[in-house]
mmCIF file of C-alpha atoms in Angstrom:
data_model
loop_
_atom_site.group_PDB
_atom_site.id
_atom_site.type_symbol
_atom_site.label_atom_id
_atom_site.label_comp_id
_atom_site.label_asym_id
_atom_site.label_seq_id
_atom_site.Cartn_x
_atom_site.Cartn_y
_atom_site.Cartn_z
ATOM 1 C CA MET A 1173 2.926 -4.215 7.096
ATOM 2 C CA ASP A 1174 1.235 -1.460 4.980
ATOM 3 C CA LEU A 1175 3.258 0.949 2.552
ATOM 4 C CA LYS A 1176 3.582 3.494 5.011
ATOM 5 C CA ASN A 1177 5.018 1.529 7.614
ATOM 6 C CA LYS A 1178 7.448 -0.035 5.190
ATOM 7 C CA LEU A 1179 8.454 3.148 4.123
ATOM 8 C CA ARG A 1180 9.110 4.637 7.859
ATOM 9 C CA ASN A 1181 11.215 1.666 8.417
ATOM 10 C CA LEU A 1182 13.321 2.087 4.868
ATOM 11 C CA ALA A 1183 13.806 5.857 5.449
ATOM 12 C CA ASN A 1184 15.138 5.581 9.240
ATOM 13 C CA GLU A 1185 17.464 2.773 8.011
ATOM 14 C CA THR A 1186 21.486 3.451 7.984
ATOM 15 C CA SER A 1187 23.733 0.970 6.940
ATOM 16 C CA GLN A 1188 26.870 0.434 5.082
ATOM 17 C CA PRO A 1189 25.744 -0.213 2.334
ATOM 18 C CA CYS A 1190 21.983 0.374 1.377
ATOM 19 C CA VAL A 1191 21.451 -1.042 -2.138
ATOM 20 C CA THR A 1192 18.018 0.545 -3.973
ATOM 21 C CA LEU A 1193 17.022 -0.670 -7.216
ATOM 22 C CA SER A 1194 13.899 1.033 -8.770
ATOM 23 C CA LEU A 1195 12.866 0.345 -12.511
ATOM 24 C CA ASN A 1196 9.505 0.906 -14.303
ATOM 25 C CA THR A 1197 7.576 -2.621 -14.963
ATOM 26 C CA HIS A 1198 4.601 -3.954 -17.023
ATOM 27 C CA ARG A 1199 1.391 -5.346 -15.834
ATOM 28 C CA THR A 1200 0.649 -7.719 -18.310
ATOM 29 C CA TYR A 1201 1.917 -10.513 -20.569
ATOM 30 C CA PRO A 1202 4.090 -10.938 -22.399
ATOM 31 C CA ASP A 1203 5.505 -7.301 -21.711
ATOM 32 C CA ASN A 1204 6.132 -8.437 -18.038
ATOM 33 C CA ARG A 1205 8.703 -11.006 -19.450
ATOM 34 C CA GLN A 1206 10.858 -7.929 -20.121
ATOM 35 C CA ASP A 1207 10.896 -7.075 -16.475
ATOM 36 C CA GLU A 1208 12.993 -10.173 -15.086
ATOM 37 C CA ILE A 1209 15.772 -9.014 -17.424
ATOM 38 C CA ALA A 1210 15.675 -5.510 -16.375
ATOM 39 C CA VAL A 1211 15.936 -6.680 -12.669
ATOM 40 C CA LYS A 1212 18.850 -8.631 -13.458
ATOM 41 C CA ASN A 1213 20.735 -5.982 -15.411
ATOM 42 C CA LEU A 1214 20.192 -3.634 -12.232
ATOM 43 C CA VAL A 1215 21.429 -6.229 -10.084
ATOM 44 C CA LYS A 1216 24.573 -6.969 -11.913
ATOM 45 C CA GLU A 1217 25.123 -3.225 -12.063
ATOM 46 C CA ALA A 1218 24.793 -3.075 -8.152
ATOM 47 C CA LYS A 1219 26.937 -6.043 -7.716
ATOM 48 C CA ASN A 1220 30.026 -4.196 -9.776
ATOM 49 C CA ARG A 1221 29.581 -1.112 -7.756
ATOM 50 C CA LEU A 1222 29.786 -3.027 -4.442
ATOM 51 C CA GLU A 1223 32.652 -5.106 -5.453
ATOM 52 C CA GLU A 1224 34.562 -1.772 -6.558
ATOM 53 C CA LYS A 1225 33.825 -0.161 -3.227
ATOM 54 C CA TYR A 1226 33.947 -2.827 -0.602
ATOM 55 C CA ASP A 1227 35.779 -5.855 0.132
ATOM 56 C CA ASN A 1228 33.937 -9.018 -0.813
ATOM 57 C CA ARG A 1229 33.799 -10.228 2.655
ATOM 58 C CA GLU A 1230 32.043 -7.129 3.997
ATOM 59 C CA VAL A 1231 29.230 -7.223 1.656
ATOM 60 C CA LYS A 1232 28.975 -11.012 1.020
ATOM 61 C CA ALA A 1233 25.236 -11.075 2.556
ATOM 62 C CA ILE A 1234 24.316 -8.518 0.439
ATOM 63 C CA LEU A 1235 25.713 -9.901 -2.557
ATOM 64 C CA GLU A 1236 23.977 -13.185 -1.834
ATOM 65 C CA LYS A 1237 20.779 -11.406 -1.461
ATOM 66 C CA LEU A 1238 21.156 -9.761 -4.746
ATOM 67 C CA ASP A 1239 21.806 -13.027 -6.464
ATOM 68 C CA ASN A 1240 18.721 -14.478 -5.239
ATOM 69 C CA ILE A 1241 16.075 -11.566 -5.144
ATOM 70 C CA SER A 1242 14.725 -12.007 -8.677
ATOM 71 C CA ASP A 1243 13.679 -15.686 -7.844
ATOM 72 C CA LYS A 1244 11.485 -13.908 -5.030
ATOM 73 C CA ILE A 1245 9.537 -11.757 -7.385
ATOM 74 C CA ASP A 1246 6.158 -13.002 -9.032
ATOM 75 C CA TYR A 1247 6.521 -11.073 -12.252
ATOM 76 C CA ASP A 1248 2.924 -12.092 -13.243
ATOM 77 C CA TYR A 1249 1.753 -9.483 -10.765
ATOM 78 C CA ASN A 1250 3.851 -6.682 -11.516
ATOM 79 C CA LEU A 1251 2.507 -3.012 -11.646
ATOM 80 C CA ASP A 1252 3.775 0.228 -13.096
ATOM 81 C CA SER A 1253 7.144 0.179 -11.166
ATOM 82 C CA LEU A 1254 9.079 -2.124 -8.751
ATOM 83 C CA HIS A 1255 11.440 -0.946 -5.913
ATOM 84 C CA ILE A 1256 13.818 -3.329 -4.205
ATOM 85 C CA PHE A 1257 15.779 -2.442 -0.823
ATOM 86 C CA ILE A 1258 18.622 -4.640 0.235
ATOM 87 C CA SER A 1259 20.966 -4.144 3.040
ATOM 88 C CA LYS A 1260 22.606 -6.669 5.605
ATOM 89 C CA ASP A 1261 19.350 -6.661 7.659
ATOM 90 C CA THR A 1262 16.853 -5.807 5.059
ATOM 91 C CA GLU A 1263 15.294 -7.192 1.943
ATOM 92 C CA GLU A 1264 12.148 -5.362 0.640
ATOM 93 C CA ILE A 1265 10.256 -5.547 -2.590
ATOM 94 C CA ILE A 1266 7.458 -3.185 -3.280
ATOM 95 C CA LYS A 1267 5.386 -2.942 -6.438
ATOM 96 C CA ALA A 1268 4.080 0.501 -7.042
ATOM 97 C CA PRO A 1269 1.042 1.457 -9.185
ATOM 98 C CA ILE A 1270 2.858 4.530 -10.795
ATOM 99 C CA SER A 1271 5.669 4.758 -12.874
ATOM 100 C CA ILE A 1272 8.918 6.501 -12.309
ATOM 101 C CA GLU A 1273 10.969 9.091 -14.372
ATOM 102 C CA LYS A 1274 13.888 6.353 -15.183
ATOM 103 C CA SER A 1275 15.281 3.054 -13.709
ATOM 104 C CA ASN A 1276 18.185 3.522 -11.506
ATOM 105 C CA THR A 1277 20.688 1.699 -8.948
ATOM 106 C CA TYR A 1278 21.624 3.471 -5.755
ATOM 107 C CA VAL A 1279 24.508 2.453 -3.334
ATOM 108 C CA ASP A 1280 24.675 4.588 -0.400
ATOM 109 C CA ASP A 1281 24.321 4.400 3.472
ATOM 110 C CA THR A 1282 20.636 5.100 3.486
ATOM 111 C CA PHE A 1283 17.837 3.709 0.949
ATOM 112 C CA ALA A 1284 16.682 6.140 -1.765
ATOM 113 C CA VAL A 1285 12.865 6.182 -0.802
ATOM 114 C CA LYS A 1286 11.651 9.539 -2.357
ATOM 115 C CA PRO A 1287 9.815 7.969 -5.322
ATOM 116 C CA LEU A 1288 7.979 5.916 -2.878
ATOM 117 C CA ILE A 1289 6.479 9.186 -0.941
ATOM 118 C CA LYS A 1290 4.335 9.698 -3.954
ATOM 119 C CA VAL A 1291 3.333 6.169 -4.038
ATOM 120 C CA ILE A 1292 2.187 6.596 -0.508
ATOM 121 C CA ASN A 1293 0.088 9.404 -1.436
ATOM 122 C CA GLN A 1294 -1.539 7.792 -4.520
ATOM 123 C CA SER A 1295 -2.186 4.285 -3.178
ATOM 124 C CA PHE A 1296 -4.413 2.334 -1.129
ATOM 125 C CA GLU A 1297 -3.248 -1.059 -0.094
ATOM 126 C CA TYR A 1298 -5.861 -3.752 1.068
ATOM 127 C CA LEU A 1299 -6.596 -7.471 1.082
ATOM 128 C CA ILE A 1300 -9.372 -9.063 -0.957
ATOM 129 C CA LEU A 1301 -11.071 -12.056 0.113
ATOM 130 C CA VAL A 1302 -13.064 -14.141 -2.422
ATOM 131 C CA LEU A 1303 -15.129 -15.893 0.041
ATOM 132 C CA LYS A 1304 -17.093 -19.160 -1.415
ATOM 133 C CA LYS A 1305 -17.614 -22.569 -0.144
ATOM 134 C CA ALA A 1306 -15.553 -24.328 -2.735
ATOM 135 C CA GLY A 1307 -12.456 -22.602 -1.829
ATOM 136 C CA VAL A 1308 -11.045 -19.510 -0.664
ATOM 137 C CA PRO A 1309 -8.018 -17.417 -1.873
ATOM 138 C CA LEU A 1310 -6.829 -14.267 -0.192
ATOM 139 C CA TYR A 1311 -4.906 -11.321 -2.246
ATOM 140 C CA GLU A 1312 -3.090 -8.546 -1.405
ATOM 141 C CA ALA A 1313 -4.025 -5.411 -3.587
ATOM 142 C CA VAL A 1314 -2.990 -2.073 -4.298
ATOM 143 C CA ASN A 1315 -5.677 0.258 -5.850
ATOM 144 C CA ASP A 1316 -7.212 -1.586 -8.788
ATOM 145 C CA SER A 1317 -4.371 -4.110 -9.100
ATOM 146 C CA ILE A 1318 -3.568 -7.557 -7.347
ATOM 147 C CA ILE A 1319 0.149 -7.578 -6.259
ATOM 148 C CA GLU A 1320 0.488 -11.153 -5.053
ATOM 149 C CA GLU A 1321 -1.741 -13.968 -3.914
ATOM 150 C CA VAL A 1322 -1.278 -14.756 -0.040
ATOM 151 C CA LYS A 1323 -0.124 -18.130 0.434
ATOM 152 C CA ASN A 1324 0.716 -19.886 3.771
ATOM 153 C CA ASP A 1325 -0.358 -22.758 5.957
ATOM 154 C CA ASP A 1326 -4.170 -21.379 5.690
ATOM 155 C CA PHE A 1327 -4.495 -19.639 2.372
ATOM 156 C CA PRO A 1328 -5.698 -20.550 -0.227
ATOM 157 C CA PHE A 1329 -8.498 -22.210 1.800
ATOM 158 C CA ASP A 1330 -9.598 -25.690 0.656
ATOM 159 C CA GLU A 1331 -13.219 -26.275 -0.113
ATOM 160 C CA THR A 1332 -15.556 -26.473 3.136
ATOM 161 C CA PRO A 1333 -15.102 -29.679 4.789
ATOM 162 C CA TYR A 1334 -18.482 -29.155 6.641
ATOM 163 C CA TYR A 1335 -21.347 -31.272 4.815
ATOM 164 C CA ALA A 1336 -24.624 -32.495 5.674
ATOM 165 C CA GLU A 1337 -24.751 -36.079 6.817
ATOM 166 C CA ASN A 1338 -27.930 -36.901 5.016
ATOM 167 C CA GLU A 1339 -31.011 -35.777 3.150
ATOM 168 C CA GLN A 1340 -32.943 -34.709 6.083
ATOM 169 C CA LYS A 1341 -29.959 -32.451 7.395
ATOM 170 C CA LYS A 1342 -29.616 -30.999 3.840
ATOM 171 C CA SER A 1343 -33.252 -29.706 4.092
ATOM 172 C CA ASP A 1344 -32.561 -28.182 7.550
ATOM 173 C CA GLY A 1345 -31.757 -24.579 6.580
ATOM 174 C CA LYS A 1346 -30.635 -23.460 9.971
ATOM 175 C CA TYR A 1347 -28.305 -26.520 10.033
ATOM 176 C CA MET A 1348 -26.900 -25.903 6.669
ATOM 177 C CA ASP A 1349 -26.290 -22.132 7.684
ATOM 178 C CA ASN A 1350 -24.322 -23.088 10.759
ATOM 179 C CA LEU A 1351 -22.104 -25.253 8.596
ATOM 180 C CA ASP A 1352 -21.458 -22.327 6.551
ATOM 181 C CA ARG A 1353 -20.659 -20.134 9.791
ATOM 182 C CA GLU A 1354 -18.358 -22.665 11.140
ATOM 183 C CA TYR A 1355 -16.203 -22.892 7.929
ATOM 184 C CA PHE A 1356 -16.439 -19.113 7.808
ATOM 185 C CA ASN A 1357 -15.386 -18.620 11.174
ATOM 186 C CA HIS A 1358 -12.082 -20.540 10.558
ATOM 187 C CA ILE A 1359 -11.676 -18.442 7.645
ATOM 188 C CA ASP A 1360 -11.965 -15.209 9.619
ATOM 189 C CA LYS A 1361 -9.455 -16.057 12.199
ATOM 190 C CA ALA A 1362 -6.902 -16.718 9.493
ATOM 191 C CA VAL A 1363 -7.698 -13.221 7.986
ATOM 192 C CA GLN A 1364 -7.722 -11.567 11.367
ATOM 193 C CA GLU A 1365 -4.342 -12.619 11.736
ATOM 194 C CA ILE A 1366 -3.093 -11.553 8.383
ATOM 195 C CA SER A 1367 -4.843 -8.336 8.572
ATOM 196 C CA ARG A 1368 -3.166 -7.531 11.935
ATOM 197 C CA ASP A 1369 0.207 -8.403 10.750
ATOM 198 C CA LYS A 1370 0.060 -6.341 7.594
ATOM 199 C CA ASP A 1371 -2.147 -3.555 9.223
ATOM 200 C CA LEU A 1372 -4.382 -3.982 6.170
ATOM 201 C CA LYS A 1373 -8.383 -3.702 5.649
ATOM 202 C CA VAL A 1374 -10.313 -6.343 3.572
ATOM 203 C CA VAL A 1375 -12.900 -6.286 0.918
ATOM 204 C CA VAL A 1376 -14.869 -9.370 0.435
ATOM 205 C CA ILE A 1377 -15.969 -10.673 -2.672
ATOM 206 C CA SER A 1378 -19.026 -12.801 -2.205
ATOM 207 C CA THR A 1379 -22.701 -13.430 -2.095
ATOM 208 C CA GLU A 1380 -24.877 -11.018 0.239
ATOM 209 C CA ASP A 1381 -25.627 -14.090 2.188
ATOM 210 C CA ASN A 1382 -22.246 -15.362 2.716
ATOM 211 C CA TYR A 1383 -20.963 -11.638 3.441
ATOM 212 C CA SER A 1384 -23.618 -11.701 6.301
ATOM 213 C CA LYS A 1385 -22.652 -14.918 7.721
ATOM 214 C CA LEU A 1386 -19.017 -14.003 7.834
ATOM 215 C CA GLN A 1387 -19.786 -10.675 9.673
ATOM 216 C CA GLN A 1388 -21.913 -12.714 12.097
ATOM 217 C CA VAL A 1389 -18.755 -14.793 13.314
ATOM 218 C CA ALA A 1390 -16.112 -12.281 12.737
ATOM 219 C CA ASP A 1391 -13.833 -11.588 15.683
ATOM 220 C CA ASN A 1392 -13.645 -7.999 14.413
ATOM 221 C CA ALA A 1393 -16.033 -6.663 11.926
ATOM 222 C CA ASP A 1394 -14.376 -3.570 11.305
ATOM 223 C CA THR A 1395 -11.891 -5.391 9.546
ATOM 224 C CA TYR A 1396 -14.049 -5.915 6.620
ATOM 225 C CA ILE A 1397 -14.466 -2.589 4.786
ATOM 226 C CA GLY A 1398 -17.361 -4.046 2.648
ATOM 227 C CA HIS A 1399 -18.230 -6.589 -0.365
ATOM 228 C CA ALA A 1400 -18.976 -6.865 -3.679
ATOM 229 C CA ASP A 1401 -21.601 -9.318 -4.634
ATOM 230 C CA ILE A 1402 -20.764 -10.481 -8.293
ATOM 231 C CA ASN A 1403 -20.236 -13.977 -9.875
ATOM 232 C CA TYR A 1404 -16.733 -14.581 -9.064
ATOM 233 C CA ASN A 1405 -16.241 -17.934 -10.730
ATOM 234 C CA GLU A 1406 -16.638 -15.751 -14.209
ATOM 235 C CA LEU A 1407 -13.805 -13.267 -13.163
ATOM 236 C CA LYS A 1408 -10.231 -13.314 -13.700
ATOM 237 C CA GLU A 1409 -7.856 -11.705 -11.001
ATOM 238 C CA HIS A 1410 -7.451 -8.340 -12.529
ATOM 239 C CA GLN A 1411 -11.140 -7.984 -12.657
ATOM 240 C CA ILE A 1412 -11.694 -8.998 -9.236
ATOM 241 C CA ALA A 1413 -9.180 -6.112 -8.051
ATOM 242 C CA GLU A 1414 -11.061 -3.793 -10.460
ATOM 243 C CA VAL A 1415 -14.507 -4.830 -8.696
ATOM 244 C CA ALA A 1416 -12.871 -4.641 -5.101
ATOM 245 C CA TYR A 1417 -11.518 -1.181 -5.897
ATOM 246 C CA ASN A 1418 -14.818 0.252 -6.672
ATOM 247 C CA VAL A 1419 -15.724 -0.685 -2.915
ATOM 248 C CA ILE A 1420 -12.288 1.039 -1.909
ATOM 249 C CA LYS A 1421 -13.379 4.212 -3.808
ATOM 250 C CA ASP A 1422 -16.734 4.314 -1.892
ATOM 251 C CA HIS A 1423 -14.943 3.975 1.506
ATOM 252 C CA LYS A 1424 -12.242 6.674 0.493
ATOM 253 C CA VAL A 1425 -15.247 9.077 -0.547
ATOM 254 C CA GLU A 1426 -16.513 8.591 3.130
ATOM 255 C CA LEU A 1427 -13.288 8.939 4.629
ATOM 256 C CA ARG A 1428 -12.541 12.303 2.702
ATOM 257 C CA GLN A 1429 -15.937 13.890 3.589
ATOM 258 C CA LYS A 1430 -15.294 12.871 7.181
ATOM 259 C CA ALA A 1431 -12.102 14.337 7.184
ATOM 260 C CA ILE A 1432 -13.320 17.722 5.512
ATOM 261 C CA GLU A 1433 -15.966 17.952 8.200
ATOM 262 C CA GLU A 1434 -13.381 17.598 10.898
ATOM 263 C CA LEU A 1435 -11.325 20.274 9.410
ATOM 264 C CA LYS A 1436 -13.934 22.767 9.442
ATOM 265 C CA GLU A 1437 -14.956 21.886 12.853
ATOM 266 C CA ALA A 1438 -11.328 22.967 13.780
ATOM 267 C CA ILE A 1439 -11.507 26.440 12.411
ATOM 268 C CA SER A 1440 -13.454 27.471 15.488
ATOM 269 C CA GLN A 1441 -10.556 26.457 17.741
ATOM 270 C CA SER A 1442 -8.193 28.261 15.294
ATOM 271 C CA ASN A 1443 -6.376 25.079 14.635
ATOM 272 C CA VAL A 1444 -6.200 25.076 11.069
ATOM 273 C CA MET A 1445 -3.421 26.376 8.647
ATOM 274 C CA THR A 1446 -3.371 27.274 4.881
ATOM 275 C CA ASP A 1447 -0.013 28.909 4.512
ATOM 276 C CA LEU A 1448 2.468 26.524 2.833
ATOM 277 C CA ASN A 1449 5.299 27.553 4.872
ATOM 278 C CA GLU A 1450 3.308 27.399 8.308
ATOM 279 C CA ILE A 1451 2.077 23.961 7.071
ATOM 280 C CA TYR A 1452 5.737 22.857 6.429
ATOM 281 C CA ARG A 1453 7.072 23.874 9.720
ATOM 282 C CA ALA A 1454 4.307 22.465 11.423
ATOM 283 C CA ALA A 1455 4.769 19.127 9.718
ATOM 284 C CA ILE A 1456 8.395 18.982 10.598
ATOM 285 C CA ASP A 1457 7.656 19.773 14.205
ATOM 286 C CA GLY A 1458 5.214 16.831 14.599
ATOM 287 C CA ARG A 1459 2.192 19.221 15.177
ATOM 288 C CA ALA A 1460 0.216 18.160 12.147
ATOM 289 C CA GLU A 1461 -2.991 16.187 12.876
ATOM 290 C CA LEU A 1462 -4.781 16.107 9.561
ATOM 291 C CA LEU A 1463 -3.345 17.177 6.060
ATOM 292 C CA ILE A 1464 -5.859 17.892 3.203
ATOM 293 C CA VAL A 1465 -4.453 18.398 -0.081
ATOM 294 C CA LYS A 1466 -6.545 19.080 -3.432
ATOM 295 C CA LYS A 1467 -5.586 16.279 -5.935
ATOM 296 C CA GLY A 1468 -3.074 17.025 -8.362
ATOM 297 C CA TYR A 1469 -1.331 19.876 -6.371
ATOM 298 C CA GLU A 1470 2.370 20.128 -6.465
ATOM 299 C CA GLN A 1471 4.656 22.924 -5.495
ATOM 300 C CA PRO A 1472 8.151 23.389 -6.521
ATOM 301 C CA VAL A 1473 10.357 25.419 -3.935
ATOM 302 C CA LYS A 1474 13.842 26.533 -3.412
ATOM 303 C CA MET A 1475 14.907 26.164 0.267
ATOM 304 C CA ILE A 1476 16.167 28.978 1.912
ATOM 305 C CA ASP A 1477 17.006 27.172 5.302
ATOM 306 C CA ASP A 1478 15.882 24.008 6.954
ATOM 307 C CA ARG A 1479 12.509 25.620 8.020
ATOM 308 C CA LYS A 1480 11.877 28.170 5.123
ATOM 309 C CA PHE A 1481 11.415 28.050 1.320
ATOM 310 C CA GLU A 1482 10.233 30.412 -1.343
ATOM 311 C CA GLN A 1483 7.818 29.034 -4.009
ATOM 312 C CA VAL A 1484 8.946 28.787 -7.735
ATOM 313 C CA GLU A 1485 7.255 27.956 -11.111
ATOM 314 C CA ASP A 1486 10.186 25.599 -12.842
ATOM 315 C CA ALA A 1487 10.804 22.383 -10.959
ATOM 316 C CA LYS A 1488 13.553 21.816 -13.382
ATOM 317 C CA GLN A 1489 15.725 24.658 -12.178
ATOM 318 C CA GLU A 1490 18.864 24.181 -10.213
ATOM 319 C CA GLY A 1491 18.536 23.529 -6.504
ATOM 320 C CA VAL A 1492 14.903 23.357 -6.663
ATOM 321 C CA GLU A 1493 12.682 20.912 -4.674
ATOM 322 C CA ASP A 1494 10.401 19.450 -7.067
ATOM 323 C CA ASP A 1495 7.390 19.088 -4.976
ATOM 324 C CA ILE A 1496 7.239 20.241 -1.399
ATOM 325 C CA VAL A 1497 3.886 19.013 -0.949
ATOM 326 C CA SER A 1498 5.185 15.227 -1.114
ATOM 327 C CA ASN A 1499 7.661 16.173 1.560
ATOM 328 C CA ILE A 1500 5.088 17.613 3.824
ATOM 329 C CA ALA A 1501 2.830 14.702 3.338
ATOM 330 C CA TRP A 1502 5.577 12.307 4.259
ATOM 331 C CA GLU A 1503 6.284 14.220 7.365
ATOM 332 C CA VAL A 1504 2.627 14.227 8.562
ATOM 333 C CA LEU A 1505 2.511 10.377 7.996
ATOM 334 C CA ASP A 1506 5.850 9.712 9.643
ATOM 335 C CA LYS A 1507 4.864 11.573 12.633
ATOM 336 C CA GLY A 1508 1.774 10.007 13.245
ATOM 337 C CA GLY A 1509 -0.659 12.293 11.307
ATOM 338 C CA ARG A 1510 -3.250 11.573 8.508
ATOM 339 C CA VAL A 1511 -3.197 12.635 4.909
ATOM 340 C CA VAL A 1512 -6.239 12.995 2.576
ATOM 341 C CA PHE A 1513 -6.196 13.948 -1.002
ATOM 342 C CA THR A 1514 -9.604 15.257 -2.556
ATOM 343 C CA SER A 1515 -11.236 16.674 -5.426
ATOM 344 C CA ASP A 1516 -14.234 17.442 -3.303
ATOM 345 C CA SER A 1517 -15.815 21.014 -3.967
ATOM 346 C CA SER A 1518 -16.539 21.211 -0.383
ATOM 347 C CA PHE A 1519 -12.809 21.587 0.178
ATOM 348 C CA ASP A 1520 -12.686 24.534 -2.174
ATOM 349 C CA GLU A 1521 -12.873 27.247 0.489
ATOM 350 C CA PHE A 1522 -9.412 26.306 1.660
ATOM 351 C CA GLY A 1523 -7.709 26.262 -1.595
ATOM 352 C CA ASN A 1524 -5.281 23.840 -2.425
ATOM 353 C CA ILE A 1525 -3.988 22.785 0.949
ATOM 354 C CA ALA A 1526 -4.871 23.016 4.583
ATOM 355 C CA LEU A 1527 -3.725 21.408 7.948
ATOM 356 C CA LYS A 1528 -5.236 20.750 11.157
ATOM 357 C CA VAL A 1529 -2.782 20.815 13.873
ATOM 358 C CA ARG A 1530 -2.665 19.329 17.171
ATOM 359 C CA TYR A 1531 -1.740 22.412 19.299
#
């Protein structure tokens, strides 16, 4: 399940109680050894608050989850922050490529999801398939970082079991290519299942030849965004992610360009808004189809009522919402719309923000 759907589920859950642990983490050793201690300290704080507020029998299942949660985190793949959500029915661990202001523990009847709204806006989650005949790993990644290796009944795949029976067969190029395709066909079926379950696209690290064969046998070739032809045997995991993200960045450029063209075409139908208050109301009403925002644009506001606000300059003033743009972006995503952040000059004519509405 991708970050957007995870966040939607978490934001909509109401339970007594919901526990949220959020903390900054470290990407590399030995600094990431501190993270396990920090998690355990937040767990201890959360347990104390639960035991003060509830009867132990009421929260027994949550206390047990808290006791075991640290063992389920692979600290070797930490990013810049870590967010843990636990209730009677939920146990979710989300690693994020952006830092938060401070670590905190929340115990309430809903989860504290606001820090993740900006994560959604700044993240691209996907899978990385390292395709080779000597064994095939699959990784889950966000932006330029791997967050975990996928390990299940299929992955990592063992080296190919398909070999030529004799020297004559080895010299038959067509026969050898078919053996490769057979192996890649099995891999593709396993990838397609995970891609559907997680709702994620895939970048392939492979030779041009192997990628071409994978495309030929793929049940759904659109699952694969593209590939990078590099010497994967000489790369460490973090380098694999950096190379894969170059493919993602090209993909995002293409998506942004198409989105801006779509917005321009909608002007003739009078379906484009650029006023921030109007955009906000359309977003909460579920009318938003495509929101495009200039990268780095944030706007603090003071709410007048549920549907109207005034813009302010100081985000630290009392009673001020620090960034209405993040809230708008979440409303658009939550109600089935699309959100694009861009620094493309072709968007300059719209200012900082523009919305294509459905009607």
